[in-house]
Tab-separated table of C-alpha atoms in Angstrom:
chain	number	residue	atom	x	y	z
A	233	MET	CA	-1.989	-50.220	72.578
A	234	ASN	CA	0.447	-47.521	71.620
A	235	PHE	CA	1.808	-46.010	68.414
A	236	LEU	CA	4.104	-43.341	67.127
A	237	PHE	CA	2.877	-41.362	64.100
A	238	ILE	CA	5.269	-39.303	61.991
A	239	ASP	CA	4.469	-37.014	59.066
A	240	SER	CA	7.494	-35.161	57.654
A	241	CYS	CA	6.090	-34.848	54.111
A	242	GLN	CA	4.713	-31.332	54.497
A	243	ASN	CA	6.107	-27.966	55.539
A	244	GLU	CA	5.012	-28.653	59.092
A	245	LEU	CA	6.560	-31.639	60.778
A	246	PHE	CA	3.956	-33.511	62.821
A	247	VAL	CA	4.709	-36.163	65.437
A	248	LEU	CA	2.044	-37.877	67.552
A	249	LEU	CA	2.316	-40.483	70.272
A	250	TYR	CA	-0.746	-42.449	71.365
A	251	ASN	CA	-0.439	-44.455	74.528
A	252	ASN	CA	-3.517	-46.292	75.904
A	253	GLY	CA	-5.925	-43.445	75.280
A	254	GLU	CA	-3.502	-40.587	75.976
A	255	ILE	CA	-2.462	-38.429	73.022
A	256	PHE	CA	0.710	-36.354	72.875
A	257	TYR	CA	1.769	-34.438	69.805
A	258	SER	CA	4.198	-31.827	68.643
A	259	THR	CA	4.721	-29.785	65.489
A	260	SER	CA	7.560	-27.829	63.947
A	261	SER	CA	7.312	-25.555	60.917
A	262	GLY	CA	9.873	-25.161	58.176
A	263	ASN	CA	10.594	-28.170	55.978
A	264	LYS	CA	14.275	-27.302	55.820
A	265	LYS	CA	14.577	-28.133	59.531
A	266	HIS	CA	12.816	-31.530	59.745
A	267	ASN	CA	15.967	-33.641	59.926
A	268	SER	CA	17.331	-31.634	62.892
A	269	VAL	CA	14.104	-31.669	64.925
A	270	LEU	CA	12.456	-34.994	64.146
A	271	LEU	CA	14.252	-37.187	66.676
A	272	PRO	CA	14.219	-34.490	69.437
A	273	LYS	CA	10.410	-34.211	68.928
A	274	VAL	CA	10.057	-38.005	69.256
A	275	ASP	CA	12.197	-37.890	72.421
A	276	GLU	CA	10.097	-35.019	73.797
A	277	LEU	CA	6.855	-37.030	73.374
A	278	LEU	CA	8.373	-40.136	74.872
A	279	ASN	CA	9.440	-38.125	77.939
A	280	LYS	CA	5.974	-36.556	78.273
A	281	SER	CA	4.254	-39.941	78.031
A	282	GLY	CA	6.648	-41.733	80.351
A	283	ILE	CA	7.305	-44.606	77.985
A	284	LYS	CA	10.593	-45.706	76.445
A	285	ILE	CA	11.312	-46.060	72.721
A	286	ASN	CA	11.651	-49.846	73.007
A	287	GLU	CA	8.038	-49.970	74.309
A	288	ILE	CA	6.593	-48.573	71.079
A	289	GLU	CA	4.440	-51.347	69.617
A	290	ASN	CA	3.488	-49.682	66.330
A	291	ILE	CA	4.944	-46.959	64.110
A	292	ALA	CA	2.768	-45.170	61.558
A	293	CYS	CA	4.540	-43.198	58.869
A	294	VAL	CA	3.110	-40.875	56.243
A	295	VAL	CA	4.911	-42.157	53.164
A	296	GLY	CA	3.774	-39.452	50.741
A	297	PRO	CA	2.946	-37.672	48.573
A	298	GLY	CA	4.642	-34.457	49.566
A	299	SER	CA	8.163	-33.109	49.749
A	300	PHE	CA	10.614	-35.591	48.279
A	301	THR	CA	13.197	-34.930	50.990
A	302	GLY	CA	10.547	-34.991	53.720
A	303	ILE	CA	9.208	-38.335	52.490
A	304	ARG	CA	12.687	-39.891	52.473
A	305	LEU	CA	13.432	-38.494	55.970
A	306	GLY	CA	10.224	-39.896	57.479
A	307	VAL	CA	10.449	-43.294	55.717
A	308	SER	CA	14.091	-43.873	56.674
A	309	THR	CA	13.659	-42.666	60.268
A	310	CYS	CA	10.516	-44.734	60.800
A	311	ASN	CA	12.138	-47.835	59.253
A	312	ALA	CA	15.170	-47.452	61.509
A	313	ILE	CA	13.103	-47.057	64.692
A	314	ALA	CA	10.788	-49.956	63.762
A	315	PHE	CA	13.782	-52.185	62.968
A	316	ALA	CA	15.587	-51.232	66.204
A	317	VAL	CA	12.640	-51.856	68.547
A	318	GLY	CA	10.654	-54.488	66.569
A	319	SER	CA	7.532	-52.339	66.065
A	320	ASN	CA	4.776	-53.053	63.601
A	321	ARG	CA	4.843	-50.706	60.593
A	322	ILE	CA	1.725	-48.876	59.364
A	323	ALA	CA	1.994	-46.940	56.105
A	324	ILE	CA	-0.339	-43.957	55.727
A	325	ASN	CA	-0.688	-41.730	52.710
A	326	THR	CA	-1.059	-37.990	53.080
A	327	PHE	CA	-4.821	-38.058	52.382
A	328	GLU	CA	-6.084	-40.990	54.438
A	329	SER	CA	-6.700	-39.234	57.716
A	330	ILE	CA	-8.302	-36.249	55.941
A	331	ALA	CA	-10.790	-38.485	54.150
A	332	TYR	CA	-11.297	-40.826	57.142
A	333	ASN	CA	-14.945	-41.619	57.822
A	334	ASN	CA	-16.196	-39.527	54.902
A	335	ILE	CA	-18.852	-41.499	53.040
A	336	ASN	CA	-19.212	-39.102	50.120
A	337	ASN	CA	-17.492	-39.103	46.779
A	338	ILE	CA	-14.594	-36.748	47.530
A	339	LEU	CA	-11.325	-35.593	46.123
A	340	VAL	CA	-8.640	-34.485	48.576
A	341	ALA	CA	-5.983	-32.372	46.928
A	342	LEU	CA	-2.638	-30.889	48.009
A	343	ASP	CA	-1.075	-28.056	46.095
A	344	CYS	CA	2.292	-29.075	44.718
A	345	ARG	CA	2.838	-25.747	42.888
A	346	HIS	CA	2.746	-24.584	39.318
A	347	GLY	CA	-0.998	-25.378	38.961
A	348	ASN	CA	-0.477	-29.062	39.846
A	349	TYR	CA	-1.899	-31.031	42.730
A	350	TYR	CA	-1.395	-34.372	44.383
A	351	ALA	CA	-4.817	-35.846	45.029
A	352	ALA	CA	-6.709	-38.894	46.143
A	353	GLU	CA	-10.252	-39.798	45.207
A	354	TYR	CA	-12.423	-41.547	47.791
A	355	ASN	CA	-15.834	-43.134	47.367
A	356	ASN	CA	-17.750	-44.371	50.443
A	357	GLY	CA	-14.601	-44.099	52.533
A	358	LYS	CA	-12.508	-46.260	50.183
A	359	GLU	CA	-9.579	-44.944	48.208
A	360	VAL	CA	-10.269	-45.134	44.487
A	361	ALA	CA	-7.201	-43.458	42.989
A	362	LEU	CA	-4.037	-41.526	43.776
A	363	LEU	CA	-3.471	-38.782	41.206
A	364	ASN	CA	-1.189	-36.015	40.024
A	365	ILE	CA	-3.672	-33.576	38.502
A	366	THR	CA	-4.205	-29.973	37.395
A	367	GLU	CA	-6.541	-27.216	38.577
A	368	LYS	CA	-8.677	-27.824	35.513
A	369	GLU	CA	-9.072	-31.508	36.351
A	370	ILE	CA	-10.025	-30.574	39.935
A	371	ALA	CA	-12.677	-28.147	38.649
A	372	SER	CA	-14.260	-30.945	36.554
A	373	PHE	CA	-14.468	-33.402	39.474
A	374	GLU	CA	-18.038	-34.498	40.221
A	375	GLY	CA	-18.183	-34.540	43.997
A	376	GLU	CA	-16.847	-32.703	46.993
A	377	VAL	CA	-13.355	-31.266	46.681
A	378	ILE	CA	-11.148	-30.630	49.723
A	379	ILE	CA	-8.023	-28.612	49.061
A	380	TRP	CA	-5.954	-29.550	52.108
A	381	ASN	CA	-4.458	-26.580	53.888
A	382	GLY	CA	-2.241	-28.586	56.239
A	383	GLU	CA	-4.663	-28.567	59.181
A	384	ARG	CA	-4.789	-31.918	60.914
A	385	ASN	CA	-7.689	-33.611	62.661
A	386	ILE	CA	-6.138	-35.425	65.599
A	387	ASP	CA	-9.181	-37.690	66.131
A	388	ASN	CA	-9.148	-38.784	62.491
A	389	ILE	CA	-5.422	-39.571	62.645
A	390	VAL	CA	-5.790	-41.602	65.797
A	391	SER	CA	-8.859	-43.449	64.495
A	392	CYS	CA	-7.331	-44.152	61.109
A	393	VAL	CA	-4.122	-45.601	62.644
A	394	LYS	CA	-6.027	-47.610	65.290
A	395	ASP	CA	-8.206	-49.153	62.546
A	396	LYS	CA	-5.131	-50.210	60.604
A	397	ILE	CA	-3.580	-51.713	63.764
A	398	GLU	CA	-6.778	-53.587	64.656
A	399	SER	CA	-7.072	-54.994	61.137
A	400	LYS	CA	-3.336	-55.820	61.157
A	401	ASN	CA	-2.807	-53.700	58.055
A	402	PHE	CA	0.972	-53.709	58.466
A	403	VAL	CA	3.805	-53.408	55.934
A	404	ASP	CA	7.186	-55.112	55.998
A	405	MET	CA	9.010	-51.930	55.116
A	406	PHE	CA	8.010	-48.286	54.639
A	407	VAL	CA	8.418	-47.336	50.981
A	408	PRO	CA	8.165	-43.752	49.651
A	409	LEU	CA	5.011	-42.867	47.718
A	410	TYR	CA	5.887	-40.545	44.875
A	411	LEU	CA	3.197	-39.406	42.409
A	412	LYS	CA	5.654	-37.772	40.067
A	413	LYS	CA	9.343	-37.895	39.319
A	414	SER	CA	11.698	-35.575	41.174
A	415	GLN	CA	13.048	-32.494	39.422
A	416	ALA	CA	16.461	-34.156	39.091
A	417	GLU	CA	14.882	-37.218	37.411
A	418	ARG	CA	12.860	-35.030	35.051
A	419	GLU	CA	15.936	-32.978	34.098
A	420	ALA	CA	18.020	-36.123	33.516
A	421	GLU	CA	15.430	-37.328	30.935
A	422	CYS	CA	15.842	-34.146	28.816
């Protein structure tokens, strides 16, 4: 089993390649650079692992929430690679690997500025809701709150994706997950 995992939704680009138990990953900071470094990072990992792009069986893509441009970049790149090589597509939201294997009632939140947060509520490891909430709403949550600082747990990512592959939780096409309208859409409504 192998898979390519791409998350370009945050300030740090994160690319991981899993190949029969071996894990290779690479990061790059600065969300204004993702489009110029994403494919070279994929190529770097393929070279390290010794496999070719057409041997990638599965592609996992973080579809959001996060940076609107980053989401679009990841989704379009992963769709193109999956289409070109015939890989299975696994959609992951930003919070799934953070909450993976947590059996408590938790809220995972990501600061999206101006006192607002993207968040996901989980109960017994199952996603209950995806939300766009405020600091006040986070403070009133009854359960554990995790404000995600961007740190990734490699084992959780690998286990989360492997579980989705084993359960054949595939999608036909990666679709962006937006929890609010873009600034341009909000301004057009005024």
